[in-house]
Short mmCIF file of C-alpha atoms in Angstrom, two decimals:
data_model
loop_
_atom_site.label_atom_id
_atom_site.label_comp_id
_atom_site.label_asym_id
_atom_site.label_seq_id
_atom_site.Cartn_x
_atom_site.Cartn_y
_atom_site.Cartn_z
CA UNK A 157 12.45 15.22 -18.60
CA UNK A 158 14.03 12.75 -20.99
CA UNK A 159 15.77 9.82 -19.37
CA UNK A 160 19.17 8.28 -20.00
CA UNK A 161 19.38 7.06 -23.57
CA UNK A 162 21.51 4.12 -24.70
CA UNK A 163 22.11 2.49 -28.04
CA UNK A 164 22.06 -0.05 -29.43
CA UNK A 165 19.66 -2.00 -27.23
CA UNK A 166 21.00 -5.35 -28.41
CA UNK A 167 24.23 -6.44 -30.04
CA UNK A 168 25.50 -9.85 -31.08
CA UNK A 169 29.13 -10.25 -32.12
CA UNK A 170 31.71 -12.97 -32.42
CA UNK A 171 34.64 -13.19 -30.05
CA UNK A 172 37.63 -11.06 -31.00
CA UNK A 173 35.39 -8.54 -32.76
CA UNK A 174 35.02 -4.95 -31.59
CA UNK A 175 31.89 -3.25 -30.31
CA UNK A 176 30.92 0.21 -29.09
CA UNK A 177 28.05 1.40 -26.94
CA UNK A 178 26.71 4.92 -26.69
CA UNK A 179 25.11 6.75 -23.78
CA UNK A 180 23.39 10.13 -23.61
CA UNK A 181 22.81 11.13 -19.97
CA UNK A 182 20.04 13.33 -18.66
CA UNK A 183 20.63 16.93 -19.66
CA UNK A 184 22.70 18.79 -17.11
CA UNK A 185 23.95 15.69 -15.32
CA UNK A 186 27.66 16.04 -14.66
CA UNK A 187 28.38 12.53 -13.43
CA UNK A 188 28.13 9.51 -15.68
CA UNK A 189 28.67 5.84 -14.81
CA UNK A 190 29.05 2.67 -16.86
CA UNK A 191 28.11 -0.60 -15.15
CA UNK A 192 28.38 -4.20 -16.37
CA UNK A 193 25.62 -6.59 -15.32
CA UNK A 194 26.35 -10.25 -15.97
CA UNK A 195 23.34 -12.55 -15.94
CA UNK A 196 22.34 -13.46 -12.40
CA UNK A 197 24.49 -10.77 -10.79
CA UNK A 198 24.16 -7.19 -9.71
CA UNK A 199 25.65 -4.38 -11.76
CA UNK A 200 29.36 -3.71 -11.26
CA UNK A 201 30.96 -0.34 -11.86
CA UNK A 202 33.32 -0.14 -14.81
CA UNK A 203 34.07 3.58 -14.98
CA UNK A 204 32.84 6.88 -13.57
CA UNK A 205 33.15 10.32 -15.18
CA UNK A 206 32.73 13.77 -13.69
CA UNK A 207 32.16 16.04 -16.68
CA UNK A 208 34.88 14.91 -19.11
CA UNK A 209 37.30 13.64 -16.46
CA UNK A 210 37.66 10.09 -15.14
CA UNK A 211 36.90 9.75 -11.40
CA UNK A 212 37.34 5.99 -11.10
CA UNK A 213 38.31 3.40 -13.70
CA UNK A 214 39.96 0.94 -11.32
CA UNK A 215 37.62 -1.90 -12.34
CA UNK A 216 37.81 -1.31 -16.08
CA UNK A 217 39.78 -4.07 -17.90
CA UNK A 218 41.95 -1.59 -19.69
CA UNK A 219 43.60 -4.15 -21.97
CA UNK A 220 40.33 -4.44 -23.90
CA UNK A 221 37.86 -1.85 -22.58
CA UNK A 222 38.02 1.89 -23.16
CA UNK A 223 35.60 4.72 -22.51
CA UNK A 224 35.49 8.40 -23.22
CA UNK A 225 33.32 11.42 -22.58
CA UNK A 226 35.12 14.00 -24.62
CA UNK A 227 32.72 16.95 -24.31
CA UNK A 228 31.38 16.04 -20.91
CA UNK A 229 27.99 14.97 -22.26
CA UNK A 230 27.68 11.79 -24.35
CA UNK A 231 29.88 8.81 -23.60
CA UNK A 232 31.11 5.82 -25.55
CA UNK A 233 32.25 2.48 -24.15
CA UNK A 234 34.30 0.24 -26.42
CA UNK A 235 35.43 -3.37 -26.20
CA UNK A 236 38.26 -4.49 -28.44
CA UNK A 237 38.63 -7.46 -28.79
CA UNK A 238 35.57 -8.99 -27.16
CA UNK A 239 35.69 -12.21 -25.17
CA UNK A 240 32.91 -14.67 -24.37
CA UNK A 241 32.85 -13.50 -20.75
CA UNK A 242 31.99 -9.95 -21.88
CA UNK A 243 28.43 -11.10 -22.58
CA UNK A 244 26.37 -8.92 -20.27
CA UNK A 245 24.06 -5.94 -20.10
CA UNK A 246 25.95 -2.64 -20.11
CA UNK A 247 24.15 0.00 -18.12
CA UNK A 248 24.75 3.71 -18.24
CA UNK A 249 23.65 5.93 -15.35
CA UNK A 250 23.87 9.62 -14.61
CA UNK A 251 23.44 11.91 -11.67
CA UNK A 252 23.47 15.68 -11.26
CA UNK A 253 26.80 15.80 -9.52
CA UNK A 254 28.84 14.03 -6.87
CA UNK A 255 27.51 16.54 -4.35
CA UNK A 256 23.81 16.04 -5.14
CA UNK A 257 21.71 15.12 -2.13
CA UNK A 258 21.24 11.32 -2.02
CA UNK A 259 23.06 11.17 -5.36
CA UNK A 260 20.16 9.43 -7.08
CA UNK A 261 21.43 7.70 -10.17
CA UNK A 262 19.14 7.41 -13.16
CA UNK A 263 19.72 4.33 -15.27
CA UNK A 264 19.30 3.82 -18.97
CA UNK A 265 17.64 0.68 -20.43
CA UNK A 266 21.01 -0.95 -21.08
CA UNK A 267 22.67 -2.60 -24.03
CA UNK A 268 22.53 -6.39 -24.03
CA UNK A 269 25.73 -7.78 -25.55
CA UNK A 270 26.05 -11.40 -26.63
CA UNK A 271 29.50 -12.64 -27.63
CA UNK A 272 29.50 -15.91 -29.59
CA UNK B 291 34.12 -3.03 -3.72
CA UNK B 292 33.30 -5.10 -0.69
CA UNK B 293 30.49 -7.65 -0.96
CA UNK B 294 26.86 -6.76 -0.41
CA UNK B 295 25.00 -9.96 0.44
CA UNK B 296 21.37 -10.81 -0.29
CA UNK B 297 19.34 -13.99 -0.25
CA UNK B 298 18.66 -15.10 -3.82
CA UNK B 299 14.97 -16.03 -3.76
CA UNK B 300 11.78 -15.18 -1.92
CA UNK B 301 8.27 -16.42 -2.61
CA UNK B 302 5.17 -14.94 -0.97
CA UNK B 303 1.44 -15.08 -1.46
CA UNK B 304 -0.43 -12.08 -2.80
CA UNK B 305 -1.58 -9.85 0.06
CA UNK B 306 1.14 -10.99 2.45
CA UNK B 307 4.13 -8.88 3.46
CA UNK B 308 7.53 -9.47 1.88
CA UNK B 309 10.79 -8.85 3.69
CA UNK B 310 14.01 -8.74 1.70
CA UNK B 311 17.24 -8.65 3.66
CA UNK B 312 20.67 -7.29 2.84
CA UNK B 313 24.01 -7.22 4.63
CA UNK B 314 26.62 -4.68 3.66
CA UNK B 315 30.20 -4.50 4.80
CA UNK B 316 31.38 -0.94 4.28
CA UNK B 317 30.79 0.92 7.52
CA UNK B 318 31.45 4.22 5.76
CA UNK B 319 28.43 3.78 3.48
CA UNK B 320 26.60 7.07 3.21
CA UNK B 321 23.43 6.00 1.44
CA UNK B 322 21.79 2.63 1.05
CA UNK B 323 19.38 1.97 -1.77
CA UNK B 324 16.80 -0.48 -2.95
CA UNK B 325 16.36 -0.87 -6.70
CA UNK B 326 13.77 -2.92 -8.58
CA UNK B 327 14.46 -4.62 -11.91
CA UNK B 328 11.70 -6.21 -13.94
CA UNK B 329 12.49 -8.62 -16.81
CA UNK B 330 13.92 -6.75 -19.77
CA UNK B 331 13.62 -3.41 -18.00
CA UNK B 332 16.09 -1.01 -16.48
CA UNK B 333 16.79 -0.39 -12.82
CA UNK B 334 14.16 1.58 -10.95
CA UNK B 335 15.03 3.31 -7.69
CA UNK B 336 12.44 2.31 -5.09
CA UNK B 337 13.75 4.05 -2.01
CA UNK B 338 16.91 4.99 -0.18
CA UNK B 339 17.97 5.66 3.38
CA UNK B 340 20.69 7.88 4.74
CA UNK B 341 23.11 6.14 7.05
CA UNK B 342 22.11 8.23 10.11
CA UNK B 343 18.50 7.01 9.90
CA UNK B 344 17.02 3.84 11.39
CA UNK B 345 13.81 3.64 9.43
CA UNK B 346 12.10 5.14 6.43
CA UNK B 347 8.54 4.54 5.31
CA UNK B 348 7.18 5.32 1.88
CA UNK B 349 3.64 4.08 1.19
CA UNK B 350 3.86 0.24 1.11
CA UNK B 351 7.63 0.24 1.56
CA UNK B 352 9.46 0.25 4.89
CA UNK B 353 13.25 0.30 5.09
CA UNK B 354 14.98 -0.66 8.31
CA UNK B 355 18.66 -0.01 8.89
CA UNK B 356 20.74 -1.58 11.66
CA UNK B 357 24.14 0.10 11.43
CA UNK B 358 25.64 -1.97 14.22
CA UNK B 359 24.98 -5.20 12.32
CA UNK B 360 25.28 -3.57 8.88
CA UNK B 361 21.86 -4.98 8.04
CA UNK B 362 19.29 -3.43 5.75
CA UNK B 363 15.80 -4.70 5.05
CA UNK B 364 12.97 -3.81 2.71
CA UNK B 365 9.43 -4.65 3.73
CA UNK B 366 6.69 -4.54 1.12
CA UNK B 367 3.23 -4.50 2.64
CA UNK B 368 0.26 -6.07 0.84
CA UNK B 369 2.49 -7.60 -1.83
CA UNK B 370 0.93 -7.71 -5.31
CA UNK B 371 1.74 -9.85 -8.34
CA UNK B 372 3.12 -6.71 -9.97
CA UNK B 373 5.80 -6.62 -7.28
CA UNK B 374 7.39 -9.78 -8.74
CA UNK B 375 10.86 -8.68 -9.82
CA UNK B 376 14.49 -8.72 -8.75
CA UNK B 377 15.32 -6.38 -5.89
CA UNK B 378 18.85 -5.05 -5.50
CA UNK B 379 20.38 -3.61 -2.39
CA UNK B 380 23.16 -1.10 -3.05
CA UNK B 381 25.49 1.07 -1.01
CA UNK B 382 27.46 4.16 -1.87
CA UNK B 383 30.25 5.98 -0.12
CA UNK B 384 32.07 9.22 -0.66
CA UNK B 385 35.28 7.17 -0.84
CA UNK B 386 34.08 5.57 -4.07
CA UNK B 387 32.77 8.76 -5.63
CA UNK B 388 29.26 7.64 -4.71
CA UNK B 389 29.33 4.85 -7.29
CA UNK B 390 26.89 2.11 -6.37
CA UNK B 391 28.05 -1.24 -5.00
CA UNK B 392 25.23 -3.71 -5.65
CA UNK B 393 24.29 -7.05 -4.17
CA UNK B 394 23.43 -9.95 -6.47
CA UNK B 395 19.72 -9.33 -6.14
CA UNK B 396 16.76 -11.13 -4.57
CA UNK B 397 14.22 -12.61 -6.95
CA UNK B 398 10.73 -12.05 -5.49
CA UNK B 399 7.91 -14.22 -6.74
CA UNK B 400 4.38 -13.30 -5.73
CA UNK B 401 1.81 -16.05 -6.20
CA UNK B 402 -1.96 -15.53 -6.38
#
């Protein structure tokens, strides 16, 4: 079974530029999460999708961050414009559904963003 | 979410047992997890425990849960140098759509 795929693996941009990250969850997984992991901290939830609908985006800085999962499969996370404090690893995770026993989330390798 | 607290560092000798502690604050947590993260690698689920359990053992790993004190621990028996990594405690609740609320991680260093 293929795992969660993310691209790019690394991205370096200057502040005020835009950037987009892509995630392909495990086939058949209905629930998709984006987390932000700043160096030295644990991952923090940005947004959660169930199929193509948003379940929770309360911690997403909506003035600069946006995310979509139009067909309920792949997802894109965008930052526009980026700030220095957005430097982090962006992790995508998926799970079968909200009702899956133990709700094990499978994580992708992450995209490491550096904002200069 | 509410804070999940972990000690930041732990150093043990190879062959000894390691105990990593975690305190969570959401009494409605349904599942509690331990994840392992090696440098440059993704998060790997080690084990989890359902909130109505006190203990779970899985090979070298033992998880203890004290719901009264909201305390979770991970014991690694016969710790090896390959166990050196950052260990994250995480909780999930139905209230949050089962999204994970992570601690800051405990960096485990195993010395020969």
